[in-house]
Every structure is written in C-alpha cells, then in structure tokens.
JSON list of C-alpha atoms in Angstrom, two decimals:
[
{"chain": "A", "resi": 19, "resn": "VAL", "atom": "CA", "xyz": [-37.66, -63.20, 116.15]},
{"chain": "A", "resi": 20, "resn": "PHE", "atom": "CA", "xyz": [-39.46, -63.19, 119.51]},
{"chain": "A", "resi": 21, "resn": "ASP", "atom": "CA", "xyz": [-41.79, -65.55, 121.15]},
{"chain": "A", "resi": 22, "resn": "SER", "atom": "CA", "xyz": [-44.39, -64.76, 123.76]},
{"chain": "A", "resi": 23, "resn": "SER", "atom": "CA", "xyz": [-42.91, -67.01, 126.40]},
{"chain": "A", "resi": 24, "resn": "SER", "atom": "CA", "xyz": [-41.81, -65.64, 129.72]},
{"chain": "A", "resi": 25, "resn": "SER", "atom": "CA", "xyz": [-40.55, -67.26, 132.85]},
{"chain": "A", "resi": 26, "resn": "SER", "atom": "CA", "xyz": [-41.10, -66.62, 136.51]},
{"chain": "A", "resi": 27, "resn": "ASP", "atom": "CA", "xyz": [-38.52, -64.85, 138.58]},
{"chain": "A", "resi": 28, "resn": "SER", "atom": "CA", "xyz": [-36.66, -66.66, 141.36]},
{"chain": "A", "resi": 29, "resn": "SER", "atom": "CA", "xyz": [-39.11, -65.35, 143.98]},
{"chain": "A", "resi": 30, "resn": "GLY", "atom": "CA", "xyz": [-41.87, -67.55, 142.58]},
{"chain": "A", "resi": 31, "resn": "ARG", "atom": "CA", "xyz": [-44.29, -64.61, 142.30]},
{"chain": "A", "resi": 32, "resn": "GLY", "atom": "CA", "xyz": [-44.80, -65.34, 138.61]},
{"chain": "A", "resi": 33, "resn": "ARG", "atom": "CA", "xyz": [-43.53, -62.02, 137.28]},
{"chain": "A", "resi": 34, "resn": "PRO", "atom": "CA", "xyz": [-42.27, -62.23, 133.71]},
{"chain": "A", "resi": 35, "resn": "THR", "atom": "CA", "xyz": [-38.61, -61.91, 132.97]},
{"chain": "A", "resi": 36, "resn": "LEU", "atom": "CA", "xyz": [-37.28, -60.63, 129.67]},
{"chain": "A", "resi": 37, "resn": "ASP", "atom": "CA", "xyz": [-34.07, -61.83, 128.10]},
{"chain": "A", "resi": 38, "resn": "LEU", "atom": "CA", "xyz": [-31.72, -58.82, 127.99]},
{"chain": "A", "resi": 39, "resn": "ASP", "atom": "CA", "xyz": [-30.10, -59.85, 124.71]},
{"chain": "A", "resi": 40, "resn": "ASP", "atom": "CA", "xyz": [-33.51, -60.25, 123.07]},
{"chain": "A", "resi": 41, "resn": "VAL", "atom": "CA", "xyz": [-34.62, -56.85, 124.40]},
{"chain": "A", "resi": 42, "resn": "LYS", "atom": "CA", "xyz": [-31.52, -55.24, 122.85]},
{"chain": "A", "resi": 43, "resn": "LYS", "atom": "CA", "xyz": [-32.15, -57.03, 119.53]},
{"chain": "A", "resi": 44, "resn": "ILE", "atom": "CA", "xyz": [-35.73, -55.73, 119.37]},
{"chain": "A", "resi": 45, "resn": "ALA", "atom": "CA", "xyz": [-34.60, -52.21, 120.19]},
{"chain": "A", "resi": 46, "resn": "ARG", "atom": "CA", "xyz": [-31.92, -52.29, 117.51]},
{"chain": "A", "resi": 47, "resn": "LYS", "atom": "CA", "xyz": [-34.41, -53.62, 114.96]},
{"chain": "A", "resi": 48, "resn": "GLU", "atom": "CA", "xyz": [-36.83, -50.80, 115.86]},
{"chain": "A", "resi": 49, "resn": "GLY", "atom": "CA", "xyz": [-34.13, -48.14, 115.43]},
{"chain": "A", "resi": 50, "resn": "CYS", "atom": "CA", "xyz": [-33.58, -47.38, 119.12]},
{"chain": "A", "resi": 51, "resn": "GLU", "atom": "CA", "xyz": [-30.24, -46.18, 120.43]},
{"chain": "A", "resi": 52, "resn": "LEU", "atom": "CA", "xyz": [-28.88, -47.90, 123.55]},
{"chain": "A", "resi": 53, "resn": "ILE", "atom": "CA", "xyz": [-28.04, -45.21, 126.11]},
{"chain": "A", "resi": 54, "resn": "SER", "atom": "CA", "xyz": [-27.44, -47.10, 129.36]},
{"chain": "A", "resi": 55, "resn": "ILE", "atom": "CA", "xyz": [-27.55, -50.42, 131.16]},
{"chain": "A", "resi": 56, "resn": "SER", "atom": "CA", "xyz": [-27.66, -50.77, 134.94]},
{"chain": "A", "resi": 57, "resn": "LYS", "atom": "CA", "xyz": [-27.18, -54.33, 136.11]},
{"chain": "A", "resi": 58, "resn": "LYS", "atom": "CA", "xyz": [-27.69, -53.14, 139.70]},
{"chain": "A", "resi": 59, "resn": "SER", "atom": "CA", "xyz": [-31.13, -51.64, 138.94]},
{"chain": "A", "resi": 60, "resn": "ARG", "atom": "CA", "xyz": [-31.76, -54.24, 136.20]},
{"chain": "A", "resi": 61, "resn": "VAL", "atom": "CA", "xyz": [-32.81, -51.62, 133.68]},
{"chain": "A", "resi": 62, "resn": "VAL", "atom": "CA", "xyz": [-31.74, -50.95, 130.10]},
{"chain": "A", "resi": 63, "resn": "SER", "atom": "CA", "xyz": [-32.51, -47.57, 128.51]},
{"chain": "A", "resi": 64, "resn": "PHE", "atom": "CA", "xyz": [-32.96, -46.62, 124.88]},
{"chain": "A", "resi": 65, "resn": "ARG", "atom": "CA", "xyz": [-33.70, -43.45, 122.95]},
{"chain": "A", "resi": 66, "resn": "LYS", "atom": "CA", "xyz": [-35.71, -43.11, 119.77]},
{"chain": "A", "resi": 67, "resn": "ASP", "atom": "CA", "xyz": [-36.59, -40.00, 117.80]},
{"chain": "A", "resi": 68, "resn": "TYR", "atom": "CA", "xyz": [-40.12, -39.55, 116.47]},
{"chain": "A", "resi": 69, "resn": "GLY", "atom": "CA", "xyz": [-40.55, -36.55, 114.20]},
{"chain": "A", "resi": 70, "resn": "GLY", "atom": "CA", "xyz": [-38.00, -34.44, 116.04]},
{"chain": "A", "resi": 71, "resn": "ASN", "atom": "CA", "xyz": [-39.13, -35.53, 119.51]},
{"chain": "A", "resi": 72, "resn": "SER", "atom": "CA", "xyz": [-36.95, -37.81, 121.59]},
{"chain": "A", "resi": 73, "resn": "VAL", "atom": "CA", "xyz": [-38.53, -40.68, 123.54]},
{"chain": "A", "resi": 74, "resn": "ARG", "atom": "CA", "xyz": [-36.73, -42.57, 126.30]},
{"chain": "A", "resi": 75, "resn": "ILE", "atom": "CA", "xyz": [-37.68, -46.20, 126.88]},
{"chain": "A", "resi": 76, "resn": "ASN", "atom": "CA", "xyz": [-36.61, -47.93, 130.11]},
{"chain": "A", "resi": 77, "resn": "VAL", "atom": "CA", "xyz": [-36.98, -51.72, 130.22]},
{"chain": "A", "resi": 78, "resn": "TYR", "atom": "CA", "xyz": [-36.73, -53.44, 133.62]},
{"chain": "A", "resi": 79, "resn": "TRP", "atom": "CA", "xyz": [-35.93, -56.90, 132.34]},
{"chain": "A", "resi": 80, "resn": "THR", "atom": "CA", "xyz": [-36.49, -58.82, 135.60]},
{"chain": "A", "resi": 81, "resn": "THR", "atom": "CA", "xyz": [-40.02, -57.52, 136.20]},
{"chain": "A", "resi": 82, "resn": "GLY", "atom": "CA", "xyz": [-41.25, -56.92, 132.66]},
{"chain": "A", "resi": 83, "resn": "THR", "atom": "CA", "xyz": [-41.97, -53.24, 133.42]},
{"chain": "A", "resi": 84, "resn": "VAL", "atom": "CA", "xyz": [-41.46, -50.78, 130.55]},
{"chain": "A", "resi": 85, "resn": "GLY", "atom": "CA", "xyz": [-41.36, -47.04, 131.19]},
{"chain": "A", "resi": 86, "resn": "THR", "atom": "CA", "xyz": [-41.72, -44.53, 128.36]},
{"chain": "A", "resi": 87, "resn": "CYS", "atom": "CA", "xyz": [-40.76, -40.88, 128.88]},
{"chain": "A", "resi": 88, "resn": "LEU", "atom": "CA", "xyz": [-41.68, -38.22, 126.34]},
{"chain": "A", "resi": 89, "resn": "ASP", "atom": "CA", "xyz": [-42.55, -34.56, 125.92]},
{"chain": "A", "resi": 90, "resn": "HIS", "atom": "CA", "xyz": [-46.22, -34.64, 124.86]},
{"chain": "A", "resi": 91, "resn": "PRO", "atom": "CA", "xyz": [-47.37, -31.74, 122.65]},
{"chain": "A", "resi": 92, "resn": "ARG", "atom": "CA", "xyz": [-50.33, -30.85, 124.92]},
{"chain": "A", "resi": 93, "resn": "GLN", "atom": "CA", "xyz": [-49.62, -32.56, 128.24]},
{"chain": "A", "resi": 94, "resn": "GLY", "atom": "CA", "xyz": [-45.91, -31.70, 128.54]},
{"chain": "A", "resi": 95, "resn": "LYS", "atom": "CA", "xyz": [-43.41, -34.14, 130.02]},
{"chain": "A", "resi": 96, "resn": "THR", "atom": "CA", "xyz": [-45.17, -37.48, 130.44]},
{"chain": "A", "resi": 97, "resn": "GLN", "atom": "CA", "xyz": [-44.28, -40.94, 131.73]},
{"chain": "A", "resi": 98, "resn": "LEU", "atom": "CA", "xyz": [-46.16, -44.14, 130.97]},
{"chain": "A", "resi": 99, "resn": "PHE", "atom": "CA", "xyz": [-45.48, -47.46, 132.69]},
{"chain": "A", "resi": 100, "resn": "ARG", "atom": "CA", "xyz": [-46.61, -50.86, 131.51]},
{"chain": "A", "resi": 101, "resn": "ARG", "atom": "CA", "xyz": [-46.14, -53.80, 133.87]},
{"chain": "A", "resi": 102, "resn": "ASN", "atom": "CA", "xyz": [-45.78, -57.52, 133.12]},
{"chain": "A", "resi": 103, "resn": "THR", "atom": "CA", "xyz": [-44.73, -56.95, 129.51]},
{"chain": "A", "resi": 104, "resn": "ASP", "atom": "CA", "xyz": [-43.80, -60.07, 127.57]},
{"chain": "A", "resi": 105, "resn": "MET", "atom": "CA", "xyz": [-41.60, -60.29, 124.50]},
{"chain": "A", "resi": 106, "resn": "LYS", "atom": "CA", "xyz": [-44.56, -60.28, 122.11]},
{"chain": "A", "resi": 107, "resn": "THR", "atom": "CA", "xyz": [-45.91, -57.03, 123.58]},
{"chain": "A", "resi": 108, "resn": "LEU", "atom": "CA", "xyz": [-42.45, -55.46, 123.74]},
{"chain": "A", "resi": 109, "resn": "ARG", "atom": "CA", "xyz": [-42.06, -55.31, 120.00]}
]
C-alpha cells in the first residue's frame, strides 16, 4: 500500500513530505479515528484505543514529524515525537 519514497519540501532543505491521503488511508487501515485536520498548521490528528487507553497521533505531513500523546501507566501523560518519518515507518 505504501512505498518508502518521500520528496523534499519547496524550501529545498530535504525534509520528507507525506501524502495526506496516504496518511489517512494508513490510519484507517490501522483502526485510527480521524479527529481533526488543520491545513493552516499542516497537521492531521487521529485517536486510537489500546486496551482502554486512548492515544492521540498527530502527523505533520509537510515535515514528516509524528507526535504521539498518551497516558503512560507509570510515567503519566507522555508525548513522543519522531522527526523525518517516511511512509514506510509511518505504518
């Protein structure tokens, strides 16, 4: 369904860009619920439940940054960011 190709943004800095439609397809396939899209901030947000715990996943499609927000059993509310994510890593 996905390939590992990415393209550079218009600034020429070589940051990966993710195709928004492909991101939404992966999320749907993985059972994530779309909760918001901000074209201004270039972020799409999803929610997925894992064993009664809700996880929010924010994908910044122009930079390839993915933020995951969850309530960790020992550490409490936690955020994890991964930069330069390509389509292969996203799934």
